[in-house]
mmCIF file of C-alpha atoms in Angstrom:
data_model
loop_
_atom_site.group_PDB
_atom_site.id
_atom_site.type_symbol
_atom_site.label_atom_id
_atom_site.label_comp_id
_atom_site.label_asym_id
_atom_site.label_seq_id
_atom_site.Cartn_x
_atom_site.Cartn_y
_atom_site.Cartn_z
ATOM 1 C CA UNK A 221 -0.022 -0.015 -0.069
ATOM 2 C CA UNK A 222 2.919 2.337 0.370
ATOM 3 C CA UNK A 223 4.137 1.784 -3.455
ATOM 4 C CA UNK A 224 4.002 4.676 -5.974
ATOM 5 C CA UNK A 225 3.941 3.267 -9.540
ATOM 6 C CA UNK A 226 5.923 5.248 -12.075
ATOM 7 C CA UNK A 227 5.563 5.184 -15.875
ATOM 8 C CA UNK A 228 7.105 5.231 -18.384
ATOM 9 C CA UNK A 229 10.598 4.088 -17.417
ATOM 10 C CA UNK A 230 12.101 5.944 -20.251
ATOM 11 C CA UNK A 231 10.787 8.617 -22.659
ATOM 12 C CA UNK A 232 12.014 10.186 -25.743
ATOM 13 C CA UNK A 233 10.402 13.364 -26.811
ATOM 14 C CA UNK A 234 11.453 15.843 -29.558
ATOM 15 C CA UNK A 235 12.440 19.441 -28.626
ATOM 16 C CA UNK A 236 9.259 21.521 -28.432
ATOM 17 C CA UNK A 237 7.103 18.630 -27.479
ATOM 18 C CA UNK A 238 5.153 17.768 -24.643
ATOM 19 C CA UNK A 239 6.598 15.081 -22.182
ATOM 20 C CA UNK A 240 4.278 13.282 -19.760
ATOM 21 C CA UNK A 241 5.004 11.094 -16.859
ATOM 22 C CA UNK A 242 2.318 9.293 -14.840
ATOM 23 C CA UNK A 243 2.278 8.012 -11.135
ATOM 24 C CA UNK A 244 -0.371 6.349 -9.358
ATOM 25 C CA UNK A 245 -0.577 5.520 -5.570
ATOM 26 C CA UNK A 246 -2.744 3.325 -3.363
ATOM 27 C CA UNK A 247 -2.477 4.858 0.077
ATOM 28 C CA UNK A 248 -5.177 7.437 0.667
ATOM 29 C CA UNK A 249 -3.418 8.899 3.470
ATOM 30 C CA UNK A 250 -0.738 10.469 1.163
ATOM 31 C CA UNK A 251 -1.517 14.292 1.009
ATOM 32 C CA UNK A 252 1.535 15.726 -0.780
ATOM 33 C CA UNK A 253 2.703 14.993 -4.101
ATOM 34 C CA UNK A 254 6.076 16.397 -5.209
ATOM 35 C CA UNK A 255 7.941 15.778 -8.479
ATOM 36 C CA UNK A 256 11.881 15.629 -8.262
ATOM 37 C CA UNK A 257 14.474 16.167 -11.095
ATOM 38 C CA UNK A 258 17.793 14.717 -10.785
ATOM 39 C CA UNK A 259 20.583 15.231 -13.080
ATOM 40 C CA UNK A 260 23.375 12.592 -13.258
ATOM 41 C CA UNK A 261 25.829 12.934 -10.035
ATOM 42 C CA UNK A 262 23.318 15.289 -8.494
ATOM 43 C CA UNK A 263 20.685 14.770 -5.693
ATOM 44 C CA UNK A 264 17.161 15.220 -6.792
ATOM 45 C CA UNK A 265 15.788 18.954 -6.789
ATOM 46 C CA UNK A 266 12.005 19.728 -5.969
ATOM 47 C CA UNK A 267 10.385 20.837 -9.234
ATOM 48 C CA UNK A 268 6.848 21.224 -8.279
ATOM 49 C CA UNK A 269 4.343 19.820 -5.865
ATOM 50 C CA UNK A 270 0.639 19.515 -5.342
ATOM 51 C CA UNK A 271 -1.706 18.964 -2.426
ATOM 52 C CA UNK A 272 -4.822 16.801 -2.959
ATOM 53 C CA UNK A 273 -7.094 19.593 -2.642
ATOM 54 C CA UNK A 274 -6.632 21.127 -6.219
ATOM 55 C CA UNK A 275 -6.740 19.183 -9.586
ATOM 56 C CA UNK A 276 -3.899 21.052 -11.414
ATOM 57 C CA UNK A 277 -1.124 23.189 -10.485
ATOM 58 C CA UNK A 278 1.115 24.856 -13.304
ATOM 59 C CA UNK A 279 4.646 26.736 -12.681
ATOM 60 C CA UNK A 280 6.011 27.607 -16.010
ATOM 61 C CA UNK A 281 6.293 24.936 -18.442
ATOM 62 C CA UNK A 282 5.473 22.266 -15.647
ATOM 63 C CA UNK A 283 2.030 21.090 -14.742
ATOM 64 C CA UNK A 284 0.958 18.458 -12.184
ATOM 65 C CA UNK A 285 -2.456 16.994 -12.860
ATOM 66 C CA UNK A 286 -4.101 15.262 -9.832
ATOM 67 C CA UNK A 287 -7.068 12.937 -10.196
ATOM 68 C CA UNK A 288 -7.766 12.000 -6.305
ATOM 69 C CA UNK A 289 -10.629 9.336 -7.236
ATOM 70 C CA UNK A 290 -8.226 7.569 -9.546
ATOM 71 C CA UNK A 291 -5.294 8.077 -7.226
ATOM 72 C CA UNK A 292 -3.057 9.242 -10.223
ATOM 73 C CA UNK A 293 -1.030 11.977 -10.643
ATOM 74 C CA UNK A 294 0.930 13.299 -13.858
ATOM 75 C CA UNK A 295 3.669 15.797 -14.794
ATOM 76 C CA UNK A 296 3.550 17.642 -17.994
ATOM 77 C CA UNK A 297 6.379 19.422 -19.368
ATOM 78 C CA UNK A 298 5.357 21.635 -22.160
ATOM 79 C CA UNK A 299 7.653 23.003 -25.013
ATOM 80 C CA UNK A 300 10.403 20.069 -23.751
ATOM 81 C CA UNK A 301 13.984 21.456 -24.211
ATOM 82 C CA UNK A 302 17.130 19.401 -24.228
ATOM 83 C CA UNK A 303 18.103 21.072 -20.668
ATOM 84 C CA UNK A 304 15.119 19.099 -19.443
ATOM 85 C CA UNK A 305 16.958 15.699 -20.014
ATOM 86 C CA UNK A 306 17.169 14.266 -16.727
ATOM 87 C CA UNK A 307 15.371 11.580 -14.477
ATOM 88 C CA UNK A 308 12.188 12.616 -13.090
ATOM 89 C CA UNK A 309 10.897 10.969 -9.880
ATOM 90 C CA UNK A 310 7.289 11.507 -8.306
ATOM 91 C CA UNK A 311 6.994 10.863 -4.883
ATOM 92 C CA UNK A 312 4.083 11.068 -2.173
ATOM 93 C CA UNK A 313 3.985 11.497 1.656
ATOM 94 C CA UNK A 314 1.666 11.355 4.457
ATOM 95 C CA UNK A 315 2.458 14.884 6.109
ATOM 96 C CA UNK A 316 0.594 13.852 9.365
ATOM 97 C CA UNK A 317 2.896 10.726 9.631
ATOM 98 C CA UNK A 318 6.080 12.451 9.324
ATOM 99 C CA UNK A 319 6.718 13.579 5.858
ATOM 100 C CA UNK A 320 8.480 10.453 4.768
ATOM 101 C CA UNK A 321 8.484 10.328 1.197
ATOM 102 C CA UNK A 322 7.772 7.478 -1.049
ATOM 103 C CA UNK A 323 9.460 7.433 -4.420
ATOM 104 C CA UNK A 324 8.531 6.209 -7.701
ATOM 105 C CA UNK A 325 11.170 4.255 -9.492
ATOM 106 C CA UNK A 326 11.928 7.376 -11.986
ATOM 107 C CA UNK A 327 11.552 8.256 -15.589
ATOM 108 C CA UNK A 328 14.658 8.946 -17.721
ATOM 109 C CA UNK A 329 13.760 11.698 -20.284
ATOM 110 C CA UNK A 330 15.655 12.437 -23.175
ATOM 111 C CA UNK A 331 14.680 15.246 -25.311
ATOM 112 C CA UNK A 332 16.041 15.392 -28.804
ATOM 113 C CA UNK A 333 16.930 18.514 -30.951
ATOM 114 C CA UNK B 201 22.747 30.413 2.472
ATOM 115 C CA UNK B 202 24.557 27.175 1.570
ATOM 116 C CA UNK B 203 22.461 24.064 0.556
ATOM 117 C CA UNK B 204 22.543 20.567 2.099
ATOM 118 C CA UNK B 205 26.031 19.595 2.634
ATOM 119 C CA UNK B 206 27.047 16.190 2.388
ATOM 120 C CA UNK B 207 30.534 14.765 2.555
ATOM 121 C CA UNK B 208 32.319 12.898 1.517
ATOM 122 C CA UNK B 209 31.130 13.026 -2.075
ATOM 123 C CA UNK B 210 32.851 9.703 -3.032
ATOM 124 C CA UNK B 211 33.667 7.078 -0.372
ATOM 125 C CA UNK B 212 35.484 3.732 -0.943
ATOM 126 C CA UNK B 213 35.496 1.193 1.512
ATOM 127 C CA UNK B 214 36.989 -2.681 1.714
ATOM 128 C CA UNK B 215 34.352 -5.298 3.052
ATOM 129 C CA UNK B 216 34.323 -5.213 6.830
ATOM 130 C CA UNK B 217 35.436 -1.519 7.080
ATOM 131 C CA UNK B 218 33.002 0.959 8.644
ATOM 132 C CA UNK B 219 31.541 4.113 6.373
ATOM 133 C CA UNK B 220 30.617 7.479 8.081
ATOM 134 C CA UNK B 221 28.521 9.704 6.060
ATOM 135 C CA UNK B 222 28.205 13.169 7.021
ATOM 136 C CA UNK B 223 25.201 15.892 6.382
ATOM 137 C CA UNK B 224 24.851 19.482 7.327
ATOM 138 C CA UNK B 225 21.263 20.547 6.891
ATOM 139 C CA UNK B 226 20.534 23.938 5.588
ATOM 140 C CA UNK B 227 20.635 26.742 8.073
ATOM 141 C CA UNK B 228 17.204 26.700 9.794
ATOM 142 C CA UNK B 229 16.300 23.146 9.063
ATOM 143 C CA UNK B 230 15.610 21.229 12.097
ATOM 144 C CA UNK B 231 14.533 17.737 10.320
ATOM 145 C CA UNK B 232 17.008 15.561 8.472
ATOM 146 C CA UNK B 233 16.046 12.525 6.401
ATOM 147 C CA UNK B 234 18.493 9.951 4.694
ATOM 148 C CA UNK B 235 17.498 8.126 1.670
ATOM 149 C CA UNK B 236 19.195 5.398 -0.347
ATOM 150 C CA UNK B 237 19.470 5.051 -4.057
ATOM 151 C CA UNK B 238 20.567 1.908 -5.651
ATOM 152 C CA UNK B 239 21.583 2.206 -9.456
ATOM 153 C CA UNK B 240 18.487 2.752 -11.804
ATOM 154 C CA UNK B 241 16.312 2.796 -8.811
ATOM 155 C CA UNK B 242 14.314 5.226 -6.988
ATOM 156 C CA UNK B 243 15.065 6.755 -3.508
ATOM 157 C CA UNK B 244 14.109 4.555 -0.553
ATOM 158 C CA UNK B 245 13.564 6.213 2.972
ATOM 159 C CA UNK B 246 15.807 5.155 5.626
ATOM 160 C CA UNK B 247 15.412 7.456 8.695
ATOM 161 C CA UNK B 248 14.163 10.806 9.831
ATOM 162 C CA UNK B 249 15.718 12.727 12.473
ATOM 163 C CA UNK B 250 15.251 15.602 14.507
ATOM 164 C CA UNK B 251 18.125 17.211 16.762
ATOM 165 C CA UNK B 252 18.864 14.557 19.332
ATOM 166 C CA UNK B 253 16.022 12.308 18.074
ATOM 167 C CA UNK B 254 15.355 9.409 15.758
ATOM 168 C CA UNK B 255 11.682 10.152 14.954
ATOM 169 C CA UNK B 256 11.242 7.404 12.199
ATOM 170 C CA UNK B 257 13.759 4.409 11.407
ATOM 171 C CA UNK B 258 11.563 2.298 9.544
ATOM 172 C CA UNK B 259 13.564 2.141 6.640
ATOM 173 C CA UNK B 260 16.859 1.325 8.161
ATOM 174 C CA UNK B 261 18.473 -2.237 8.036
ATOM 175 C CA UNK B 262 18.255 -3.812 11.537
ATOM 176 C CA UNK B 263 21.953 -4.437 11.693
ATOM 177 C CA UNK B 264 24.804 -2.432 10.833
ATOM 178 C CA UNK B 265 23.194 0.714 10.112
ATOM 179 C CA UNK B 266 22.671 3.610 12.625
ATOM 180 C CA UNK B 267 22.064 7.451 12.598
ATOM 181 C CA UNK B 268 22.404 10.284 14.690
ATOM 182 C CA UNK B 269 21.757 14.073 14.648
ATOM 183 C CA UNK B 270 23.488 15.410 17.622
ATOM 184 C CA UNK B 271 22.524 19.010 19.441
ATOM 185 C CA UNK B 272 25.833 20.134 17.648
ATOM 186 C CA UNK B 273 27.284 19.096 14.412
ATOM 187 C CA UNK B 274 26.318 17.389 11.377
ATOM 188 C CA UNK B 275 23.978 14.208 11.161
ATOM 189 C CA UNK B 276 25.712 11.099 10.724
ATOM 190 C CA UNK B 277 24.797 7.858 9.037
ATOM 191 C CA UNK B 278 27.089 4.809 9.968
ATOM 192 C CA UNK B 279 27.524 1.737 8.318
ATOM 193 C CA UNK B 280 29.559 -0.999 10.177
ATOM 194 C CA UNK B 281 31.061 -3.915 8.477
ATOM 195 C CA UNK B 282 30.209 -2.865 4.998
ATOM 196 C CA UNK B 283 29.212 -5.298 2.300
ATOM 197 C CA UNK B 284 29.203 -5.094 -1.258
ATOM 198 C CA UNK B 285 25.429 -4.665 -1.221
ATOM 199 C CA UNK B 286 25.691 -1.347 0.704
ATOM 200 C CA UNK B 287 27.161 0.203 -2.593
ATOM 201 C CA UNK B 288 24.844 2.907 -3.358
ATOM 202 C CA UNK B 289 24.025 6.816 -3.304
ATOM 203 C CA UNK B 290 23.039 7.997 0.109
ATOM 204 C CA UNK B 291 21.319 11.162 0.112
ATOM 205 C CA UNK B 292 20.437 13.461 2.941
ATOM 206 C CA UNK B 293 17.538 15.855 2.816
ATOM 207 C CA UNK B 294 16.402 18.512 5.340
ATOM 208 C CA UNK B 295 13.420 20.495 5.844
ATOM 209 C CA UNK B 296 11.881 23.024 8.362
ATOM 210 C CA UNK B 297 9.291 21.923 10.618
ATOM 211 C CA UNK B 298 5.825 21.096 8.851
ATOM 212 C CA UNK B 299 4.079 23.543 10.871
ATOM 213 C CA UNK B 300 5.626 26.300 9.257
ATOM 214 C CA UNK B 301 5.081 24.925 5.768
ATOM 215 C CA UNK B 302 8.192 22.308 5.666
ATOM 216 C CA UNK B 303 6.650 19.764 3.195
ATOM 217 C CA UNK B 304 9.334 19.963 0.702
ATOM 218 C CA UNK B 305 12.848 18.597 1.124
ATOM 219 C CA UNK B 306 16.092 20.062 -0.064
ATOM 220 C CA UNK B 307 18.483 17.353 -0.902
ATOM 221 C CA UNK B 308 22.188 17.570 -0.873
ATOM 222 C CA UNK B 309 24.066 15.953 -3.818
ATOM 223 C CA UNK B 310 24.612 12.738 -2.081
ATOM 224 C CA UNK B 311 27.437 10.461 -1.133
ATOM 225 C CA UNK B 312 28.540 7.715 -3.266
ATOM 226 C CA UNK B 313 29.635 4.442 -1.492
ATOM 227 C CA UNK B 314 31.662 1.738 -3.247
ATOM 228 C CA UNK B 315 32.476 -1.015 -1.411
ATOM 229 C CA UNK B 316 35.334 -3.271 -2.840
#
């Protein structure tokens, strides 16, 4: 019940295209859903996050869509750029239970020219 | 304001030796979390600490692993008698208290442990 399932494992998108990464969770106690971006040799960096009281959050080219009834959330990267090539992790936590993050397995995104 | 500082960046240990990984949280952050990342995998929670207290160690292996966050100084993740399976990247993260909006973590750049 603590799992967060992430897909696809890898993704190749043309420059200017839309990158979409999906995650699903089972634990209904999760109430915080962040996305992290990780470049090789670096630590994960918080990209954008959402709480379950909203269905969508947008920050620049990055949008989280959240479907509480389906227990799914997704990251959309609009106008994808080569500099977006990285590994993306979704995560979830129960902030009332100590804010321990459960991570998805990651999506390796490559944006081609 | 420096970010989360981890050292060393790379650590090589022979089987049976001890590994000590250090983490200095961001200024003003009182919560520290340790995660382990195996190659091609996501991050797995290990332990959550506040100053002088272990809050949640449900992800820590029962033997050989320990963590502390003393009143003064960095948080330490200690692995005794390392084995090849301990080879991984170990990330530390910090956050302010949740009551002041501390949901999001800031991660350090990690310590890459190689056991030979």
